[in-house]
Amino acid sequence: MASFLSISVPTRSSSANFLSSPRIPTSHFKRMVILPVKCLSGGPTQNNTDSEVESTPPSSSFLTQKKESISNSTYNLCAAIGSLGFLETGYLTYLKVTGSDAFCLIGGGNCGDILNSDYAAVFGVPLPLIGMFAYGLVATLGVQLGRQNSIFGLGETDGRMILTATVTSMATASAYFLYILSTQFSGSACSYCLLSAALSSTLFIAITRDLGWQEIQKSVGLQICVAGLVVAALNTSYKTIAPMSNSMADINLPYYQTEITTKSTPYGISLAKHLRSIGAKMYGAFWCSHCLEQKEMFGQEGAKILNYVECFPNGFMKGTNMALECAVARLEGFPSWEINGKILSGEKTFSELAELSGFSS
C-alpha cells in the first residue's frame, strides 16, 4: 500500500524563529514537498520468502524429470529389442529341435549351413537357446525397471547392474561370432546372425549412453570382466573343433549314394538286427572310405538293417558342417558307433561290436 509523506520547508527569513519557537505559524511555510513512500505489510519475512523462491533454480525439477524420462525410454527400448530377439532365437531354437532348415532371406543355403555348424553350439548347448534366454532376461528386466517394480526382490541398482552385464555379454558374443563368420565362413552370409548382432549392439549402445560418465566409470570393471569371461568360454568351447585343412576347404562334393557290393552272412544279418533292436547307431559320411568298408562288412542286406545316420546329407563344401544329430553327438571321426549311450570312434570288427552290444549268436 502506498501513502504520501508531506514535508514543509520554512523560508530563510524565519529560520531563527523556527529553531527557537515551539510553534511555527503556517504563514512561514512557502513550499511543500510530497514524497511517495511504499509500505509493505509483510515485513522482512515476506522479503526472505520471495528471495528463497527466486533463488530456487527453475530448471532443477525439469532436469530430474528429463533424466527419469530418458531412463524409462531406455528400459522400454530394452524391452522391445529383447522381445524381438526372443522371437528370433525362439524360431531358431525350434528349427534346432525339429531338425528343420531355416528360411534365409540372404545367404541362401549358406545360412542354414552356418546355423547347423559346430559353431552354432557352446559346450553342446545350441546357441539359439542361449540367445533366447538372454533376450528373454533383457525383455523382463526392461519391463520391470521401466515400471519401477522390484525384480526378484532386488532394487533398481542391482537390476540395472544385471541388465548391463547381460547386454555386455551379448554384445561381446556377437562381436566374436562376426569374427568367426568373416574368418571361417568367408563369402557366406547369415541374415539371422547379422540381425542378432545389430540387436545386441543397439542394446549395448543404449545402455552405455544412458549410464553417464560417472556410472560408466563404476561399471567399466564389471563390463571388462564379463567380456573376458565370454571370450574365454567361447575359445574353450571352440578349441575342440578341428580346423579344416586347405585341401579340404576347396572341396565341393555333392551328395551321392554309396553302393554296397558284398553279400551278407547270416551272422552279419543277426548282428545288424541285434544292434538295431538295442538302439545302436552308426554315424558316417558318404565320402568316407572307412564308412564304406564298415558297411561292406555287413553286406548289402545287413547294411540296410543298420540304423545308419548320414552326417552330410546335403553334400560337403566349405562352411558346411555335420547334420544336427551328428553335431549333438560330438563325433570325433568317421565311422562312429553309438552303443548303449557311448560314442565309439573308428571301424569295429564283428567280435568287437558283439562284445560291446552284448550279442551272443
Short mmCIF file of C-alpha atoms in Angstrom, two decimals:
data_model
loop_
_atom_site.label_atom_id
_atom_site.label_comp_id
_atom_site.label_asym_id
_atom_site.label_seq_id
_atom_site.Cartn_x
_atom_site.Cartn_y
_atom_site.Cartn_z
CA MET A 1 0.00 0.00 0.00
CA ALA A 2 1.39 3.43 -0.97
CA SER A 3 0.97 6.71 1.06
CA PHE A 4 2.38 10.17 0.83
CA LEU A 5 4.61 11.95 3.36
CA SER A 6 4.21 15.72 3.48
CA ILE A 7 7.24 17.83 4.46
CA SER A 8 7.02 21.63 4.87
CA VAL A 9 10.14 23.71 4.24
CA PRO A 10 10.48 27.14 6.02
CA THR A 11 11.81 30.27 4.40
CA ARG A 12 15.28 31.66 5.15
CA SER A 13 13.94 34.74 6.99
CA SER A 14 12.11 32.75 9.55
CA SER A 15 14.79 30.18 10.25
CA ALA A 16 15.66 31.67 13.63
CA ASN A 17 12.12 31.60 14.83
CA PHE A 18 11.87 28.03 13.58
CA LEU A 19 14.66 26.96 15.90
CA SER A 20 13.53 28.95 18.97
CA SER A 21 9.79 28.86 18.84
CA PRO A 22 7.94 25.64 19.52
CA ARG A 23 5.03 26.81 17.43
CA ILE A 24 5.55 27.64 13.81
CA PRO A 25 2.94 29.68 12.03
CA THR A 26 1.66 28.25 8.80
CA SER A 27 2.40 31.57 7.02
CA HIS A 28 6.13 30.86 7.31
CA PHE A 29 5.89 27.82 5.00
CA LYS A 30 6.30 28.65 1.34
CA ARG A 31 6.72 25.19 -0.27
CA MET A 32 5.50 21.65 0.35
CA VAL A 33 7.31 18.58 -0.94
CA ILE A 34 5.32 15.41 -1.27
CA LEU A 35 7.35 12.14 -1.39
CA PRO A 36 5.78 8.79 -2.23
CA VAL A 37 6.57 6.03 0.29
CA LYS A 38 5.98 2.34 -0.33
CA CYS A 39 4.61 0.36 2.61
CA LEU A 40 4.96 -3.42 2.88
CA SER A 41 2.54 -5.22 5.09
CA GLY A 42 4.58 -8.48 5.15
CA GLY A 43 7.80 -7.01 6.51
CA PRO A 44 11.13 -8.82 6.37
CA THR A 45 9.52 -12.30 6.44
CA GLN A 46 7.92 -11.84 3.05
CA ASN A 47 11.17 -10.49 1.58
CA ASN A 48 13.02 -13.63 2.72
CA THR A 49 10.34 -15.86 1.26
CA ASP A 50 10.48 -14.07 -2.07
CA SER A 51 14.26 -14.33 -2.17
CA GLU A 52 14.12 -18.04 -1.41
CA VAL A 53 11.64 -18.65 -4.20
CA GLU A 54 13.73 -16.61 -6.62
CA SER A 55 16.94 -18.44 -5.60
CA THR A 56 15.49 -21.86 -6.48
CA PRO A 57 16.68 -22.89 -9.99
CA PRO A 58 13.59 -23.29 -12.16
CA SER A 59 15.24 -25.98 -14.26
CA SER A 60 16.05 -28.35 -11.37
CA SER A 61 12.79 -30.29 -11.44
CA PHE A 62 12.82 -30.24 -15.23
CA LEU A 63 16.23 -31.90 -15.33
CA THR A 64 15.08 -34.53 -12.88
CA GLN A 65 12.03 -35.33 -14.95
CA LYS A 66 14.12 -35.40 -18.10
CA LYS A 67 16.57 -37.89 -16.58
CA GLU A 68 13.70 -40.13 -15.49
CA SER A 69 12.12 -39.97 -18.94
CA ILE A 70 15.45 -40.92 -20.57
CA SER A 71 15.81 -43.91 -18.23
CA ASN A 72 12.28 -45.07 -18.86
CA SER A 73 12.69 -44.75 -22.62
CA THR A 74 15.87 -46.82 -22.46
CA TYR A 75 14.16 -49.52 -20.41
CA ASN A 76 11.28 -49.56 -22.89
CA LEU A 77 13.76 -49.88 -25.75
CA CYS A 78 15.42 -52.82 -23.97
CA ALA A 79 12.05 -54.48 -23.51
CA ALA A 80 11.15 -54.04 -27.19
CA ILE A 81 14.50 -55.24 -28.56
CA GLY A 82 14.61 -58.11 -26.07
CA SER A 83 11.17 -59.26 -27.21
CA LEU A 84 12.19 -59.13 -30.88
CA GLY A 85 15.39 -61.06 -30.17
CA PHE A 86 13.44 -63.60 -28.12
CA LEU A 87 11.17 -64.27 -31.10
CA GLU A 88 14.12 -64.67 -33.48
CA THR A 89 16.09 -67.02 -31.25
CA GLY A 90 12.91 -68.91 -30.34
CA TYR A 91 12.33 -69.60 -34.03
CA LEU A 92 15.92 -70.80 -34.47
CA THR A 93 15.64 -72.99 -31.37
CA TYR A 94 12.52 -74.58 -32.83
CA LEU A 95 14.44 -75.33 -36.03
CA LYS A 96 17.25 -76.91 -34.00
CA VAL A 97 14.89 -79.12 -32.02
CA THR A 98 12.91 -80.25 -35.05
CA GLY A 99 15.92 -80.52 -37.37
CA SER A 100 14.27 -78.21 -39.91
CA ASP A 101 16.06 -75.92 -42.34
CA ALA A 102 15.99 -72.19 -41.73
CA PHE A 103 14.37 -69.85 -44.23
CA CYS A 104 17.11 -67.39 -45.15
CA LEU A 105 16.37 -64.10 -46.91
CA ILE A 106 20.04 -63.66 -47.79
CA GLY A 107 22.82 -66.19 -47.95
CA GLY A 108 20.74 -69.00 -49.42
CA GLY A 109 21.89 -72.43 -48.36
CA ASN A 110 24.98 -70.98 -46.68
CA CYS A 111 22.75 -69.51 -43.99
CA GLY A 112 21.48 -72.94 -42.96
CA ASP A 113 24.98 -74.37 -43.11
CA ILE A 114 26.22 -71.75 -40.65
CA LEU A 115 23.31 -72.32 -38.27
CA ASN A 116 23.97 -76.08 -38.32
CA SER A 117 27.74 -75.81 -37.97
CA ASP A 118 29.79 -76.71 -34.93
CA TYR A 119 29.99 -73.01 -34.09
CA ALA A 120 26.22 -72.94 -33.54
CA ALA A 121 26.63 -74.63 -30.13
CA VAL A 122 28.56 -73.74 -26.97
CA PHE A 123 29.59 -76.71 -24.82
CA GLY A 124 26.94 -78.75 -26.62
CA VAL A 125 24.14 -76.26 -25.87
CA PRO A 126 22.52 -74.81 -29.03
CA LEU A 127 23.45 -71.16 -29.41
CA PRO A 128 19.85 -70.05 -30.22
CA LEU A 129 18.71 -71.50 -26.89
CA ILE A 130 21.31 -69.42 -25.04
CA GLY A 131 20.30 -66.35 -27.02
CA MET A 132 16.62 -66.94 -26.27
CA PHE A 133 17.37 -66.97 -22.54
CA ALA A 134 19.49 -63.80 -22.77
CA TYR A 135 16.94 -61.84 -24.80
CA GLY A 136 14.14 -63.01 -22.52
CA LEU A 137 16.05 -61.77 -19.48
CA VAL A 138 16.67 -58.38 -21.12
CA ALA A 139 12.99 -58.02 -22.02
CA THR A 140 11.90 -58.91 -18.48
CA LEU A 141 14.36 -56.51 -16.86
CA GLY A 142 13.36 -53.73 -19.25
CA VAL A 143 9.66 -54.10 -18.44
CA GLN A 144 10.17 -54.31 -14.67
CA LEU A 145 12.69 -51.46 -14.42
CA GLY A 146 10.53 -49.26 -16.63
CA ARG A 147 7.63 -49.75 -14.24
CA GLN A 148 9.85 -49.21 -11.17
CA ASN A 149 8.95 -52.70 -9.95
CA SER A 150 11.12 -54.92 -7.80
CA ILE A 151 12.94 -57.66 -9.74
CA PHE A 152 13.35 -60.94 -7.89
CA GLY A 153 13.49 -58.93 -4.66
CA LEU A 154 16.31 -56.71 -5.97
CA GLY A 155 16.37 -52.94 -6.17
CA GLU A 156 16.76 -50.83 -9.30
CA THR A 157 20.53 -50.55 -8.86
CA ASP A 158 21.03 -54.33 -8.76
CA GLY A 159 18.55 -54.83 -11.58
CA ARG A 160 20.36 -52.31 -13.73
CA MET A 161 23.69 -53.99 -12.97
CA ILE A 162 22.30 -57.36 -14.13
CA LEU A 163 20.92 -55.70 -17.26
CA THR A 164 24.28 -54.06 -18.01
CA ALA A 165 26.18 -57.34 -17.53
CA THR A 166 23.74 -59.27 -19.73
CA VAL A 167 23.83 -56.72 -22.54
CA THR A 168 27.64 -56.57 -22.37
CA SER A 169 27.92 -60.37 -22.67
CA MET A 170 25.55 -60.37 -25.66
CA ALA A 171 27.45 -57.62 -27.47
CA THR A 172 30.78 -59.38 -26.83
CA ALA A 173 29.46 -62.70 -28.11
CA SER A 174 28.05 -61.02 -31.23
CA ALA A 175 31.40 -59.41 -31.99
CA TYR A 176 33.11 -62.78 -31.53
CA PHE A 177 30.67 -64.52 -33.88
CA LEU A 178 31.08 -61.82 -36.52
CA TYR A 179 34.80 -62.57 -36.40
CA ILE A 180 34.08 -66.30 -36.82
CA LEU A 181 31.72 -65.53 -39.69
CA SER A 182 34.35 -63.49 -41.52
CA THR A 183 37.20 -65.97 -40.98
CA GLN A 184 35.62 -69.43 -41.02
CA PHE A 185 32.71 -68.71 -43.38
CA SER A 186 34.16 -66.08 -45.69
CA GLY A 187 31.91 -65.45 -48.65
CA SER A 188 28.83 -66.72 -46.77
CA ALA A 189 26.02 -64.64 -45.33
CA CYS A 190 23.69 -65.27 -42.40
CA SER A 191 20.75 -62.88 -42.02
CA TYR A 192 19.89 -64.19 -38.54
CA CYS A 193 23.47 -63.72 -37.35
CA LEU A 194 23.57 -60.14 -38.64
CA LEU A 195 20.17 -59.34 -37.11
CA SER A 196 21.22 -60.66 -33.71
CA ALA A 197 24.46 -58.66 -33.88
CA ALA A 198 22.51 -55.49 -34.72
CA LEU A 199 20.06 -56.02 -31.84
CA SER A 200 22.74 -56.70 -29.22
CA SER A 201 24.84 -53.75 -30.41
CA THR A 202 21.84 -51.43 -30.17
CA LEU A 203 21.17 -52.61 -26.63
CA PHE A 204 24.79 -52.02 -25.61
CA ILE A 205 24.88 -48.50 -27.09
CA ALA A 206 21.56 -47.55 -25.47
CA ILE A 207 22.60 -48.77 -22.01
CA THR A 208 26.07 -47.20 -22.19
CA ARG A 209 24.70 -43.85 -23.38
CA ASP A 210 22.17 -43.74 -20.56
CA LEU A 211 24.66 -44.64 -17.82
CA GLY A 212 26.53 -41.33 -17.92
CA TRP A 213 30.23 -40.81 -17.34
CA GLN A 214 30.18 -41.42 -13.58
CA GLU A 215 28.14 -44.62 -13.90
CA ILE A 216 30.36 -45.84 -16.74
CA GLN A 217 33.40 -45.43 -14.50
CA LYS A 218 31.69 -47.55 -11.85
CA SER A 219 30.57 -50.31 -14.21
CA VAL A 220 33.55 -50.48 -16.58
CA GLY A 221 35.25 -53.06 -14.39
CA LEU A 222 32.17 -55.27 -14.45
CA GLN A 223 31.86 -54.95 -18.23
CA ILE A 224 35.51 -55.85 -18.81
CA CYS A 225 35.22 -58.93 -16.57
CA VAL A 226 32.03 -60.09 -18.29
CA ALA A 227 33.53 -59.61 -21.76
CA GLY A 228 36.66 -61.52 -20.76
CA LEU A 229 34.66 -64.43 -19.39
CA VAL A 230 32.56 -64.65 -22.56
CA VAL A 231 35.61 -64.72 -24.83
CA ALA A 232 37.34 -67.30 -22.64
CA ALA A 233 34.26 -69.55 -22.61
CA LEU A 234 33.83 -69.38 -26.39
CA ASN A 235 37.52 -70.06 -27.01
CA THR A 236 37.39 -73.08 -24.70
CA SER A 237 34.28 -74.43 -26.39
CA TYR A 238 35.54 -73.99 -29.94
CA LYS A 239 39.14 -75.09 -29.49
CA THR A 240 37.99 -78.74 -29.85
CA ILE A 241 36.79 -78.02 -33.41
CA ALA A 242 39.42 -79.30 -35.78
CA PRO A 243 40.42 -76.64 -38.30
CA MET A 244 39.72 -77.53 -41.90
CA SER A 245 42.81 -78.18 -43.97
CA ASN A 246 43.44 -76.11 -47.08
CA SER A 247 42.92 -79.13 -49.31
CA MET A 248 39.54 -79.91 -47.72
CA ALA A 249 38.50 -76.26 -47.73
CA ASP A 250 38.47 -76.17 -51.53
CA ILE A 251 36.45 -79.38 -51.96
CA ASN A 252 32.85 -79.16 -53.12
CA LEU A 253 31.22 -82.58 -53.13
CA PRO A 254 27.53 -83.07 -53.93
CA TYR A 255 25.89 -85.92 -52.06
CA TYR A 256 25.83 -89.32 -53.76
CA GLN A 257 24.51 -92.71 -52.68
CA THR A 258 27.20 -95.29 -51.89
CA GLU A 259 26.77 -98.81 -53.28
CA ILE A 260 27.37 -102.00 -51.26
CA THR A 261 28.66 -104.88 -53.37
CA THR A 262 29.28 -107.71 -50.86
CA LYS A 263 26.73 -110.28 -49.80
CA SER A 264 25.61 -110.54 -46.20
CA THR A 265 26.32 -113.52 -43.98
CA PRO A 266 23.77 -114.96 -41.53
CA TYR A 267 25.94 -113.78 -38.65
CA GLY A 268 26.20 -110.28 -40.11
CA ILE A 269 22.41 -110.07 -40.54
CA SER A 270 21.77 -111.33 -36.99
CA LEU A 271 24.27 -108.84 -35.53
CA ALA A 272 22.75 -105.99 -37.53
CA LYS A 273 19.26 -106.87 -36.23
CA HIS A 274 20.59 -107.02 -32.67
CA LEU A 275 22.30 -103.63 -32.97
CA ARG A 276 19.12 -102.07 -34.31
CA SER A 277 17.00 -103.62 -31.55
CA ILE A 278 19.09 -102.02 -28.78
CA GLY A 279 19.08 -98.60 -30.46
CA ALA A 280 22.70 -98.64 -31.66
CA LYS A 281 23.60 -96.16 -34.40
CA MET A 282 26.35 -95.92 -36.96
CA TYR A 283 27.41 -92.38 -37.92
CA GLY A 284 29.18 -91.87 -41.23
CA ALA A 285 29.74 -89.72 -44.30
CA PHE A 286 29.19 -90.59 -47.93
CA TRP A 287 32.74 -89.62 -48.83
CA CYS A 288 34.33 -91.66 -46.00
CA SER A 289 36.10 -94.78 -47.31
CA HIS A 290 36.22 -96.39 -43.84
CA CYS A 291 32.47 -95.97 -43.53
CA LEU A 292 32.01 -97.79 -46.82
CA GLU A 293 34.29 -100.61 -45.65
CA GLN A 294 32.26 -100.93 -42.43
CA LYS A 295 29.05 -101.31 -44.45
CA GLU A 296 30.71 -103.79 -46.80
CA MET A 297 31.48 -105.96 -43.75
CA PHE A 298 27.76 -106.29 -43.07
CA GLY A 299 26.90 -106.79 -46.74
CA GLN A 300 24.00 -105.50 -48.80
CA GLU A 301 21.16 -106.84 -46.65
CA GLY A 302 22.86 -106.26 -43.31
CA ALA A 303 23.82 -102.66 -44.15
CA LYS A 304 20.16 -101.87 -44.89
CA ILE A 305 19.16 -103.17 -41.44
CA LEU A 306 21.67 -100.97 -39.59
CA ASN A 307 20.46 -97.69 -38.10
CA TYR A 308 22.83 -95.57 -40.19
CA VAL A 309 23.00 -91.77 -39.88
CA GLU A 310 24.42 -89.78 -42.81
CA CYS A 311 26.14 -86.72 -41.37
CA PHE A 312 26.43 -84.82 -44.66
CA PRO A 313 23.11 -85.37 -46.50
CA ASN A 314 23.47 -82.06 -48.38
CA GLY A 315 26.98 -82.65 -49.63
CA PHE A 316 30.34 -81.39 -48.42
CA MET A 317 31.80 -77.95 -49.01
CA LYS A 318 33.46 -75.11 -47.13
CA GLY A 319 31.19 -73.78 -44.40
CA THR A 320 29.06 -76.92 -44.31
CA ASN A 321 29.14 -78.98 -41.16
CA MET A 322 27.52 -82.11 -39.87
CA ALA A 323 23.81 -82.72 -39.57
CA LEU A 324 22.21 -81.75 -36.27
CA GLU A 325 22.03 -85.33 -34.94
CA CYS A 326 25.72 -85.83 -35.62
CA ALA A 327 26.68 -82.43 -34.19
CA VAL A 328 24.85 -83.14 -30.94
CA ALA A 329 26.66 -86.48 -30.64
CA ARG A 330 30.02 -84.63 -30.68
CA LEU A 331 31.72 -87.12 -33.01
CA GLU A 332 35.48 -87.23 -33.32
CA GLY A 333 35.67 -89.05 -36.65
CA PHE A 334 34.01 -91.45 -39.07
CA PRO A 335 32.71 -94.01 -38.76
CA SER A 336 31.46 -93.71 -35.19
CA TRP A 337 29.17 -96.01 -33.26
CA GLU A 338 26.73 -95.14 -30.52
CA ILE A 339 26.14 -98.24 -28.40
CA ASN A 340 24.43 -98.18 -25.01
CA GLY A 341 24.85 -94.41 -24.79
CA LYS A 342 28.59 -94.42 -25.54
CA ILE A 343 30.25 -92.93 -28.64
CA LEU A 344 32.94 -95.18 -30.12
CA SER A 345 35.14 -93.92 -32.97
CA GLY A 346 36.63 -95.95 -35.79
CA GLU A 347 35.85 -99.19 -37.60
CA LYS A 348 34.83 -102.16 -35.44
CA THR A 349 35.02 -105.84 -36.15
CA PHE A 350 32.10 -108.23 -35.67
CA SER A 351 33.63 -109.54 -32.45
CA GLU A 352 34.12 -106.02 -31.04
CA LEU A 353 30.57 -105.00 -31.91
CA ALA A 354 29.16 -108.21 -30.42
CA GLU A 355 31.10 -107.69 -27.16
CA LEU A 356 30.17 -104.00 -26.88
CA SER A 357 26.50 -104.69 -27.55
CA GLY A 358 26.18 -107.92 -25.59
CA PHE A 359 25.34 -110.02 -28.65
CA SER A 360 25.66 -113.81 -28.50
CA SER A 361 25.00 -115.99 -31.53
#
